[in-house]
Amino acid sequence: MRIRMTIVAAVATLACSVGLYPLFAGGRWFWTGTAAVLAAACGGLVSRRLRLPAVLDPLFGLAALLLYLTAAYAAGEAWLGFVPSPGSLSHLVDLAGDGWSAANRYAAPVPLVSGIGFLAAAGIGVVAVLVDLLAVRLRRAAPAGLPLLAMYSVPAAVRQDGVGWPAFAIGAVAFLALLMADAREQVGGWGRAVTVHRHGEELPLAGAEPPSGQRVRADGGRRAASGRRIALGSVAIAVLLPLAVPIHPRGVFGMGGGGRGRGDQTVTTPDPLVSLKRELTRLDDSVVLTYRTDDPDGPDYLRLYALDRFDGDRWTYSRLSSSAADRLSGRTLPPPPGLSIAPVHEVTTRVKVSGEVRDMTFLPVPYAPTRVSIKGDWRVHRQSLMIYSLSDSAGGRSYTVTSLRADPTAADLSAAVGYPADVVSHYTAVPKNIPPQIRALAQNVTAGAATARAQAVKLQRWFTLTGGFTYDLSTPAPQRGNDLVDFLLRSKRGYCEQFAASMALMARILGIPSRVAMGYTSGTQTQPGTWVVRSRDAHAWPELYFEGSGWVRFEPTPSGAAGQGTAVTPAYSRPADGGGRQGDDALPTPAATSGPDRSSASPQAAPHRNDTGAQNGLTPEDSGDGGWSAAPWIAGGVLVLLLLAVPMVLRALTRRRRWAVLSTPPQGRGGSSPPDVRGGVPDGVPDGGGAAHAAWREMRADALDHGLEWRPSDSPRAAARRLGELLELDEVPAEALGRIARAEELARYARTRPADPPELLRADVRTVRAAFAASVGRRARWRARVFPPSAMAQARSALRGTGLRAADLADRLNDLPNRVRRR
Amino acid sequence: MAVGTHGESFMETDPPASRPARPGSAGGGRAEGPAGREDSGRDLAGLARIADRIRGAVESVIEGKPKAVRLALTVLLAEGHLLIEDVPGVGKTMLAKALARSVDCSVRRVQFTPDLLPSDITGVSAYNQELREFEFKPGPVFANIVVGDEINRASPKTQSALLECMEERQVTVDGTTYALEPPFMVISTQNPVEMEGTYPLPEAQRDRFTARISMGYPSPAAELEMLDAHGGSSPLDRLTPVAHASDVRELIEVVRRQHVAASVRQYAIDLVTATRKHPELRLGASPRATLHLVRAARAYAALDERDYVLPDDVQELAVPVLAHRLLPTAEAQVERRRPEQVVAELVRRLPVPAPGK
């Protein structure tokens, strides 16, 4: 039957279900969940009562759960109000469907419509069945934590703030209680302890301090207590260690989204690149959206995605972290990164997305949006200003976008030097396996260009004009890094994806922060101010970062009839026109490198890369994937080394302190009997015994460090005799050892204090230490130096107080059920 | 009927008065017999010298048992009583008599038998026909050293007659209390209780013995030596007193002044307390045991010419002083755990007192 375990398992499930609170508005779900847990527990109990095989255990639990759910949610359709009938079952299925769609429609906290309540109760109930099966029937309490943890993962995944620590603590305590109860049952099953032999620590041998409140427990109780201590310790380690260890912001297991906080949800959308190809090759020329714009310069591209990671094969975006704080809700969006100097003008765009568009969870908006008005739960990704939704689709919606359109001049771009460190680390990362030909190609194509802008212009020019590329939609989408190599070096046939990806990659090779943007070109104008974007306008283009201008679009894809029909090359990226405002000082001619503002730059090495050197001491090209940086690892290594050195330092400090206390001259206290019962010598008062105690402790620490056995029941002379015999010490160290022991003996037990001067004792300690070191093996010797166990013991004893208190707390927690029962 | 109720059959009388008549200590006994009256035992060095002489004298009779001899001497200096337990024939009585003889004091020997009466020990009031009054005839207990041979052969009633004498050092007969003259020491021998015809000593009686020692078989070499020594005449006969009763009194005074650090006192208490809480012991050691332990430790340290007591002394004495007072539980008896083992284990486990921090 295992009623006790059943109860504990049910309580643990309930306590963990508290963690679901961020998901729901209101608290009614908890009570339905409680009832579901009770039903599952009863099912399990009945099956155990009937002594059915373990397989049937969950079936009984699920059956009981179904009965409850039927009674609670489909009583009208059910026989007798709780026996499931086909009608009630279909009603429940409908309810589940409603709940599912509601869960997808609303962001957490979800209003508690009946479908949601049903789903919550069913989910909690299923977890309860699993926990009951694992912990009670199969007696595997530890794996029972997995379904419990699964419950936590739901709110943690949906909400950025995740679960508050009190809720987590409740669940953790409940799980611990489950483990403890299990350990107790298991040990209890062994019956009476066979041997009456007891361990040393159970004897009241601690001298004058018998542990207060010491209770005599059964042997099983002691084991359970140690189990509790272990459990408590492991939880403490599991919780505290990650805080102390420097880990990569992305997280050890690649979790943690874009490295911005925990509890992020990864937005799963169809691979943007795949959908791009599909849209481009669609035969029907369906309208994706229409928009009106007040931009006098003609509309800019509409961007859906910003792909910031190149993994060696293809471009993707970093996982998005999402929280309620990112919701648009009519607020002004974060300022576009890097845009400070370049002239801007504000553009308002009214977009109407066609009703036939499905699954458009990213909004096409002109860069850089500052304000988006749209219904539904839409969020912004702060770094890239992508607008996306976790639950809604843009299909059929109308929205208004206010955006800042930057009009950088060629001079602005040319003058941009240096990048913020985070931009460099994130947007110039190139995998190591990039073939050297591409690196060489990037250098060759941009040879002679002195500024980032000149390099970018040269690249764009090479792609569109001089490189001999052909726009060809029939080429397969690049799947691997080799496809890009093939495109760049051999076939030179491709469509916007290849062009954009290649240019962004080459820009990164050259040290220019870049990413691939995806979305739509401006489309075609149907009437003044009104534009239509069709599926064939889907496009990909590189965005390069220039300090002061932010992310700037380039257009390496050929445009016009032989290319992407509606693609437009931005003015600032054209080599000849220079933007008309200032003379273009960045002409991509070798002569331009002699310009006065770049006189110090070598023609071969782009100066902007030198500029970034200070901020980017580690070459991003060495890194494996986007945003990887070696600094945390080095810091972690240093920290590990420091941690390893702690025992050594601790030992040295202790040694210093012991002798330093003696530097004050001893005051004659000989003859006076020690006032204290235990100590013999009161703390902190230096007297003749101080040196002896210090020498003795030092010697003991040395013995421990060298792995020599030290028995607490040995008196000084017994210890000295034993060590001398054990190590077969020579005469000199043996005498030194004897002197130390005798001084300590006198200091501890005699009326008169030893008269040995500290210096002599110190020398003796040194002699003895050398003798210890000489008589043990090399390993023990090094351990004594580097990892002295005495220092560890010291730290342990310091921790012991804390540990005892924690263990006491655990004891009390474990006793709680008993106490409650007694009442 | 091995032993009579009265007279020399159970008493080997060595009254002090007859002592000077013994060869070797006659006449100049004061000058030379209990040798070295000049180095009084008032200080530690003197104590060690005298103790060494006694030890030497005893060891001339008991070969190869320095530890037992030292323990016996310790008990003498600690004003305690000694119980020597071992199988017959290993020299229990010899040790008792040798110790008694090497000190120039009154020695009485009582052979305990099942029919021995309490009055045979304490003495009787007999009606004196001539004086027409009751006259107290002191029993063998009125001596400095009383050797009780095979004490566990006597009935419990007789055994307990020794109780008052041993603890309070006085004898009450017919309402009159007679004080015993210090030093007063009972040295008893007994056979292990498993032997035939023995009554185990009651706990109260055992608690009054400061220490119980066992002789053990001598080593082959010592046994050979013993054969040579005992071949002609008993070495006991050749033994002459090497110390006087007053010397012993002074030595006892010195021992009383020994320094016992508070931590060592606490250590002794811890040790005794541990026996009371030990799961394998039905009966732990009494507070009297603590007292005896510390007293014996003082004497033991003094024999080492040390004026302070070490935990080592307590450790050395723990088994002889404590073990005979303990009663193992039934389970422990089934497991054949002996109290000696328990005490030794406690000594091994109990940390010695060390200064704090």
PDB file of C-alpha atoms in Angstrom, chain A residues 342-551:
ATOM      1  CA  ALA A 342      23.970  59.951 -39.595  1.00  0.00           C
ATOM      2  CA  PRO A 343      21.043  62.135 -40.607  1.00  0.00           C
ATOM      3  CA  VAL A 344      17.675  60.450 -40.197  1.00  0.00           C
ATOM      4  CA  HIS A 345      14.130  61.116 -41.159  1.00  0.00           C
ATOM      5  CA  GLU A 346      11.008  59.638 -39.743  1.00  0.00           C
ATOM      6  CA  VAL A 347       8.820  57.485 -41.946  1.00  0.00           C
ATOM      7  CA  THR A 348       5.317  56.279 -41.243  1.00  0.00           C
ATOM      8  CA  THR A 349       4.210  53.161 -43.029  1.00  0.00           C
ATOM      9  CA  ARG A 350       0.722  51.680 -42.944  1.00  0.00           C
ATOM     10  CA  VAL A 351       0.815  48.051 -43.816  1.00  0.00           C
ATOM     11  CA  LYS A 352      -2.040  45.727 -44.655  1.00  0.00           C
ATOM     12  CA  VAL A 353      -1.018  42.106 -44.760  1.00  0.00           C
ATOM     13  CA  SER A 354      -3.000  39.905 -47.053  1.00  0.00           C
ATOM     14  CA  GLY A 355      -5.446  37.596 -45.361  1.00  0.00           C
ATOM     15  CA  GLU A 356      -4.043  34.625 -47.216  1.00  0.00           C
ATOM     16  CA  VAL A 357      -0.690  34.895 -45.572  1.00  0.00           C
ATOM     17  CA  ARG A 358      -0.275  32.183 -43.005  1.00  0.00           C
ATOM     18  CA  ASP A 359       2.146  31.786 -40.165  1.00  0.00           C
ATOM     19  CA  MET A 360       3.754  35.148 -40.580  1.00  0.00           C
ATOM     20  CA  THR A 361       4.952  35.476 -37.019  1.00  0.00           C
ATOM     21  CA  PHE A 362       7.503  38.156 -37.847  1.00  0.00           C
ATOM     22  CA  LEU A 363       6.298  41.518 -38.959  1.00  0.00           C
ATOM     23  CA  PRO A 364       7.704  43.024 -42.136  1.00  0.00           C
ATOM     24  CA  VAL A 365       8.727  46.506 -41.079  1.00  0.00           C
ATOM     25  CA  PRO A 366      11.110  49.077 -42.526  1.00  0.00           C
ATOM     26  CA  TYR A 367      14.292  49.422 -40.530  1.00  0.00           C
ATOM     27  CA  ALA A 368      14.585  50.890 -37.926  1.00  0.00           C
ATOM     28  CA  PRO A 369      11.135  50.735 -36.364  1.00  0.00           C
ATOM     29  CA  THR A 370      10.550  53.038 -33.443  1.00  0.00           C
ATOM     30  CA  ARG A 371       6.880  52.455 -32.887  1.00  0.00           C
ATOM     31  CA  VAL A 372       4.558  49.739 -34.100  1.00  0.00           C
ATOM     32  CA  SER A 373       0.825  49.780 -33.605  1.00  0.00           C
ATOM     33  CA  ILE A 374      -0.742  46.389 -34.035  1.00  0.00           C
ATOM     34  CA  LYS A 375      -3.246  44.259 -32.171  1.00  0.00           C
ATOM     35  CA  GLY A 376      -2.182  41.113 -30.441  1.00  0.00           C
ATOM     36  CA  ASP A 377       0.796  40.045 -28.474  1.00  0.00           C
ATOM     37  CA  TRP A 378       3.715  41.269 -30.509  1.00  0.00           C
ATOM     38  CA  ARG A 379       7.184  41.674 -29.140  1.00  0.00           C
ATOM     39  CA  VAL A 380      10.389  43.236 -30.169  1.00  0.00           C
ATOM     40  CA  HIS A 381      13.830  41.740 -30.107  1.00  0.00           C
ATOM     41  CA  ARG A 382      15.876  44.476 -28.570  1.00  0.00           C
ATOM     42  CA  GLN A 383      19.149  43.870 -30.340  1.00  0.00           C
ATOM     43  CA  SER A 384      17.926  43.410 -33.880  1.00  0.00           C
ATOM     44  CA  LEU A 385      14.561  45.230 -33.620  1.00  0.00           C
ATOM     45  CA  MET A 386      12.784  42.273 -35.151  1.00  0.00           C
ATOM     46  CA  ILE A 387       9.073  42.305 -34.384  1.00  0.00           C
ATOM     47  CA  TYR A 388       7.626  38.894 -33.707  1.00  0.00           C
ATOM     48  CA  SER A 389       4.852  37.136 -31.938  1.00  0.00           C
ATOM     49  CA  LEU A 390       4.742  33.931 -30.021  1.00  0.00           C
ATOM     50  CA  SER A 391       1.137  33.254 -30.731  1.00  0.00           C
ATOM     51  CA  ASP A 392      -0.215  35.570 -33.403  1.00  0.00           C
ATOM     52  CA  SER A 393       0.171  35.667 -37.137  1.00  0.00           C
ATOM     53  CA  ALA A 394       0.256  38.870 -39.132  1.00  0.00           C
ATOM     54  CA  GLY A 395      -2.029  37.440 -41.792  1.00  0.00           C
ATOM     55  CA  GLY A 396      -4.931  39.790 -42.516  1.00  0.00           C
ATOM     56  CA  ARG A 397      -3.767  42.398 -40.042  1.00  0.00           C
ATOM     57  CA  SER A 398      -3.182  46.069 -40.548  1.00  0.00           C
ATOM     58  CA  TYR A 399      -0.600  47.937 -38.625  1.00  0.00           C
ATOM     59  CA  THR A 400       1.271  51.183 -38.577  1.00  0.00           C
ATOM     60  CA  VAL A 401       4.992  51.426 -38.289  1.00  0.00           C
ATOM     61  CA  THR A 402       6.907  54.542 -37.474  1.00  0.00           C
ATOM     62  CA  SER A 403      10.512  54.089 -38.412  1.00  0.00           C
ATOM     63  CA  LEU A 404      13.687  56.067 -38.497  1.00  0.00           C
ATOM     64  CA  ARG A 405      15.359  55.862 -41.832  1.00  0.00           C
ATOM     65  CA  ALA A 406      19.014  56.728 -41.757  1.00  0.00           C
ATOM     66  CA  ASP A 407      20.516  58.553 -44.704  1.00  0.00           C
ATOM     67  CA  PRO A 408      24.186  58.144 -44.083  1.00  0.00           C
ATOM     68  CA  THR A 409      26.435  59.835 -46.535  1.00  0.00           C
ATOM     69  CA  ALA A 410      29.391  58.055 -47.926  1.00  0.00           C
ATOM     70  CA  ALA A 411      31.486  60.320 -45.794  1.00  0.00           C
ATOM     71  CA  ASP A 412      29.627  59.323 -42.670  1.00  0.00           C
ATOM     72  CA  LEU A 413      30.344  55.727 -43.412  1.00  0.00           C
ATOM     73  CA  SER A 414      33.932  56.354 -44.338  1.00  0.00           C
ATOM     74  CA  ALA A 415      34.494  58.281 -41.175  1.00  0.00           C
ATOM     75  CA  ALA A 416      33.126  55.529 -39.008  1.00  0.00           C
ATOM     76  CA  VAL A 417      35.937  53.988 -37.053  1.00  0.00           C
ATOM     77  CA  GLY A 418      35.807  51.450 -34.273  1.00  0.00           C
ATOM     78  CA  TYR A 419      32.965  49.329 -33.065  1.00  0.00           C
ATOM     79  CA  PRO A 420      31.500  48.603 -29.681  1.00  0.00           C
ATOM     80  CA  ALA A 421      32.956  45.482 -28.206  1.00  0.00           C
ATOM     81  CA  ASP A 422      29.688  43.600 -28.031  1.00  0.00           C
ATOM     82  CA  VAL A 423      29.005  44.263 -31.675  1.00  0.00           C
ATOM     83  CA  VAL A 424      32.452  43.063 -32.606  1.00  0.00           C
ATOM     84  CA  SER A 425      32.231  39.932 -30.538  1.00  0.00           C
ATOM     85  CA  HIS A 426      28.802  39.049 -31.805  1.00  0.00           C
ATOM     86  CA  TYR A 427      28.779  40.154 -35.406  1.00  0.00           C
ATOM     87  CA  THR A 428      32.264  39.440 -36.637  1.00  0.00           C
ATOM     88  CA  ALA A 429      32.490  35.865 -35.444  1.00  0.00           C
ATOM     89  CA  VAL A 430      33.471  33.521 -38.227  1.00  0.00           C
ATOM     90  CA  PRO A 431      33.848  29.795 -37.809  1.00  0.00           C
ATOM     91  CA  LYS A 432      37.330  28.436 -38.064  1.00  0.00           C
ATOM     92  CA  ASN A 433      36.514  26.067 -40.837  1.00  0.00           C
ATOM     93  CA  ILE A 434      36.037  28.799 -43.428  1.00  0.00           C
ATOM     94  CA  PRO A 435      38.236  27.782 -46.327  1.00  0.00           C
ATOM     95  CA  PRO A 436      41.325  29.906 -46.747  1.00  0.00           C
ATOM     96  CA  GLN A 437      40.360  30.582 -50.368  1.00  0.00           C
ATOM     97  CA  ILE A 438      37.434  32.654 -49.214  1.00  0.00           C
ATOM     98  CA  ARG A 439      39.624  34.574 -46.811  1.00  0.00           C
ATOM     99  CA  ALA A 440      42.086  35.210 -49.575  1.00  0.00           C
ATOM    100  CA  LEU A 441      39.273  36.134 -51.932  1.00  0.00           C
ATOM    101  CA  ALA A 442      37.876  38.674 -49.512  1.00  0.00           C
ATOM    102  CA  GLN A 443      41.287  40.252 -49.171  1.00  0.00           C
ATOM    103  CA  ASN A 444      41.863  40.238 -52.932  1.00  0.00           C
ATOM    104  CA  VAL A 445      38.530  41.759 -53.814  1.00  0.00           C
ATOM    105  CA  THR A 446      38.952  44.560 -51.349  1.00  0.00           C
ATOM    106  CA  ALA A 447      42.645  45.098 -51.956  1.00  0.00           C
ATOM    107  CA  GLY A 448      43.471  48.736 -51.706  1.00  0.00           C
ATOM    108  CA  ALA A 449      40.366  49.706 -49.811  1.00  0.00           C
ATOM    109  CA  ALA A 450      41.288  51.615 -46.729  1.00  0.00           C
ATOM    110  CA  THR A 451      38.004  51.978 -44.905  1.00  0.00           C
ATOM    111  CA  ALA A 452      35.275  49.588 -44.032  1.00  0.00           C
ATOM    112  CA  ARG A 453      32.953  51.444 -46.295  1.00  0.00           C
ATOM    113  CA  ALA A 454      35.392  51.231 -49.186  1.00  0.00           C
ATOM    114  CA  GLN A 455      35.729  47.520 -48.599  1.00  0.00           C
ATOM    115  CA  ALA A 456      31.976  47.097 -48.483  1.00  0.00           C
ATOM    116  CA  VAL A 457      31.512  49.081 -51.648  1.00  0.00           C
ATOM    117  CA  LYS A 458      34.176  47.055 -53.367  1.00  0.00           C
ATOM    118  CA  LEU A 459      32.489  43.861 -52.299  1.00  0.00           C
ATOM    119  CA  GLN A 460      29.130  45.024 -53.473  1.00  0.00           C
ATOM    120  CA  ARG A 461      30.598  46.155 -56.745  1.00  0.00           C
ATOM    121  CA  TRP A 462      32.352  42.855 -57.175  1.00  0.00           C
ATOM    122  CA  PHE A 463      29.160  40.947 -56.614  1.00  0.00           C
ATOM    123  CA  THR A 464      26.993  43.063 -58.846  1.00  0.00           C
ATOM    124  CA  LEU A 465      29.332  44.162 -61.591  1.00  0.00           C
ATOM    125  CA  THR A 466      32.882  42.961 -61.761  1.00  0.00           C
ATOM    126  CA  GLY A 467      32.712  39.535 -60.252  1.00  0.00           C
ATOM    127  CA  GLY A 468      30.879  37.905 -63.102  1.00  0.00           C
ATOM    128  CA  PHE A 469      27.976  36.630 -61.045  1.00  0.00           C
ATOM    129  CA  THR A 470      24.688  35.544 -62.526  1.00  0.00           C
ATOM    130  CA  TYR A 471      21.339  35.741 -60.841  1.00  0.00           C
ATOM    131  CA  ASP A 472      19.796  32.315 -61.048  1.00  0.00           C
ATOM    132  CA  LEU A 473      16.809  31.189 -59.080  1.00  0.00           C
ATOM    133  CA  SER A 474      17.234  27.597 -60.108  1.00  0.00           C
ATOM    134  CA  THR A 475      20.293  26.999 -57.993  1.00  0.00           C
ATOM    135  CA  PRO A 476      19.506  25.056 -54.899  1.00  0.00           C
ATOM    136  CA  ALA A 477      19.494  26.888 -51.613  1.00  0.00           C
ATOM    137  CA  PRO A 478      22.911  26.708 -50.019  1.00  0.00           C
ATOM    138  CA  GLN A 479      22.893  23.998 -47.414  1.00  0.00           C
ATOM    139  CA  ARG A 480      26.521  23.754 -46.496  1.00  0.00           C
ATOM    140  CA  GLY A 481      29.509  25.990 -46.286  1.00  0.00           C
ATOM    141  CA  ASN A 482      30.874  24.302 -49.360  1.00  0.00           C
ATOM    142  CA  ASP A 483      27.910  25.520 -51.374  1.00  0.00           C
ATOM    143  CA  LEU A 484      28.979  29.067 -50.639  1.00  0.00           C
ATOM    144  CA  VAL A 485      32.540  28.253 -51.639  1.00  0.00           C
ATOM    145  CA  ASP A 486      31.246  26.805 -54.840  1.00  0.00           C
ATOM    146  CA  PHE A 487      29.133  29.898 -55.455  1.00  0.00           C
ATOM    147  CA  LEU A 488      31.993  32.287 -54.825  1.00  0.00           C
ATOM    148  CA  LEU A 489      34.790  30.500 -56.618  1.00  0.00           C
ATOM    149  CA  ARG A 490      33.244  28.353 -59.292  1.00  0.00           C
ATOM    150  CA  SER A 491      29.581  28.484 -60.257  1.00  0.00           C
ATOM    151  CA  LYS A 492      28.966  32.181 -59.502  1.00  0.00           C
ATOM    152  CA  ARG A 493      25.307  31.477 -60.003  1.00  0.00           C
ATOM    153  CA  GLY A 494      22.787  32.117 -57.342  1.00  0.00           C
ATOM    154  CA  TYR A 495      20.041  34.301 -56.017  1.00  0.00           C
ATOM    155  CA  CYS A 496      19.779  36.845 -53.265  1.00  0.00           C
ATOM    156  CA  GLU A 497      20.434  34.319 -50.556  1.00  0.00           C
ATOM    157  CA  GLN A 498      23.850  33.371 -51.846  1.00  0.00           C
ATOM    158  CA  PHE A 499      24.759  36.969 -52.560  1.00  0.00           C
ATOM    159  CA  ALA A 500      23.665  38.242 -49.184  1.00  0.00           C
ATOM    160  CA  ALA A 501      25.190  35.379 -47.282  1.00  0.00           C
ATOM    161  CA  SER A 502      28.483  35.623 -49.120  1.00  0.00           C
ATOM    162  CA  MET A 503      28.820  39.333 -48.763  1.00  0.00           C
ATOM    163  CA  ALA A 504      27.974  39.239 -45.083  1.00  0.00           C
ATOM    164  CA  LEU A 505      30.475  36.473 -44.565  1.00  0.00           C
ATOM    165  CA  MET A 506      33.219  38.261 -46.459  1.00  0.00           C
ATOM    166  CA  ALA A 507      32.485  41.421 -44.538  1.00  0.00           C
ATOM    167  CA  ARG A 508      32.983  39.500 -41.359  1.00  0.00           C
ATOM    168  CA  ILE A 509      36.218  38.057 -42.667  1.00  0.00           C
ATOM    169  CA  LEU A 510      37.342  41.613 -43.251  1.00  0.00           C
ATOM    170  CA  GLY A 511      36.347  42.527 -39.721  1.00  0.00           C
ATOM    171  CA  ILE A 512      33.215  44.478 -40.548  1.00  0.00           C
ATOM    172  CA  PRO A 513      30.267  43.526 -38.322  1.00  0.00           C
ATOM    173  CA  SER A 514      27.573  42.154 -40.555  1.00  0.00           C
ATOM    174  CA  ARG A 515      24.363  40.190 -40.606  1.00  0.00           C
ATOM    175  CA  VAL A 516      21.943  38.947 -43.188  1.00  0.00           C
ATOM    176  CA  ALA A 517      18.556  40.594 -43.246  1.00  0.00           C
ATOM    177  CA  MET A 518      15.545  38.943 -44.790  1.00  0.00           C
ATOM    178  CA  GLY A 519      12.244  40.316 -45.802  1.00  0.00           C
ATOM    179  CA  TYR A 520      10.864  41.988 -48.842  1.00  0.00           C
ATOM    180  CA  THR A 521      12.051  44.613 -51.225  1.00  0.00           C
ATOM    181  CA  SER A 522       9.979  47.747 -51.484  1.00  0.00           C
ATOM    182  CA  GLY A 523       7.766  46.091 -54.066  1.00  0.00           C
ATOM    183  CA  THR A 524       6.060  47.956 -56.823  1.00  0.00           C
ATOM    184  CA  GLN A 525       4.149  51.171 -56.674  1.00  0.00           C
ATOM    185  CA  THR A 526       0.571  50.820 -57.800  1.00  0.00           C
ATOM    186  CA  GLN A 527      -0.552  54.372 -57.155  1.00  0.00           C
ATOM    187  CA  PRO A 528       1.259  57.291 -55.580  1.00  0.00           C
ATOM    188  CA  GLY A 529       2.252  56.362 -52.064  1.00  0.00           C
ATOM    189  CA  THR A 530       0.787  52.882 -52.244  1.00  0.00           C
ATOM    190  CA  TRP A 531       2.995  49.899 -52.802  1.00  0.00           C
ATOM    191  CA  VAL A 532       2.331  46.241 -53.325  1.00  0.00           C
ATOM    192  CA  VAL A 533       4.702  43.555 -52.192  1.00  0.00           C
ATOM    193  CA  ARG A 534       4.369  40.145 -53.774  1.00  0.00           C
ATOM    194  CA  SER A 535       5.905  36.904 -52.824  1.00  0.00           C
ATOM    195  CA  ARG A 536       8.584  37.182 -55.462  1.00  0.00           C
ATOM    196  CA  ASP A 537       9.761  40.339 -53.746  1.00  0.00           C
ATOM    197  CA  ALA A 538      11.051  38.224 -50.938  1.00  0.00           C
ATOM    198  CA  HIS A 539      14.661  39.096 -50.531  1.00  0.00           C
ATOM    199  CA  ALA A 540      17.789  38.738 -48.489  1.00  0.00           C
ATOM    200  CA  TRP A 541      20.462  41.356 -48.134  1.00  0.00           C
ATOM    201  CA  PRO A 542      23.458  42.045 -45.960  1.00  0.00           C
ATOM    202  CA  GLU A 543      23.457  44.703 -43.297  1.00  0.00           C
ATOM    203  CA  LEU A 544      26.783  46.088 -42.242  1.00  0.00           C
ATOM    204  CA  TYR A 545      27.419  48.006 -39.083  1.00  0.00           C
ATOM    205  CA  PHE A 546      28.970  51.434 -39.100  1.00  0.00           C
ATOM    206  CA  GLU A 547      29.416  53.332 -35.908  1.00  0.00           C
ATOM    207  CA  GLY A 548      27.264  56.424 -36.030  1.00  0.00           C
ATOM    208  CA  SER A 549      25.031  55.087 -38.764  1.00  0.00           C
ATOM    209  CA  GLY A 550      24.036  51.794 -37.259  1.00  0.00           C
ATOM    210  CA  TRP A 551      23.068  48.906 -39.458  1.00  0.00           C
TER     211      TRP A 551
END
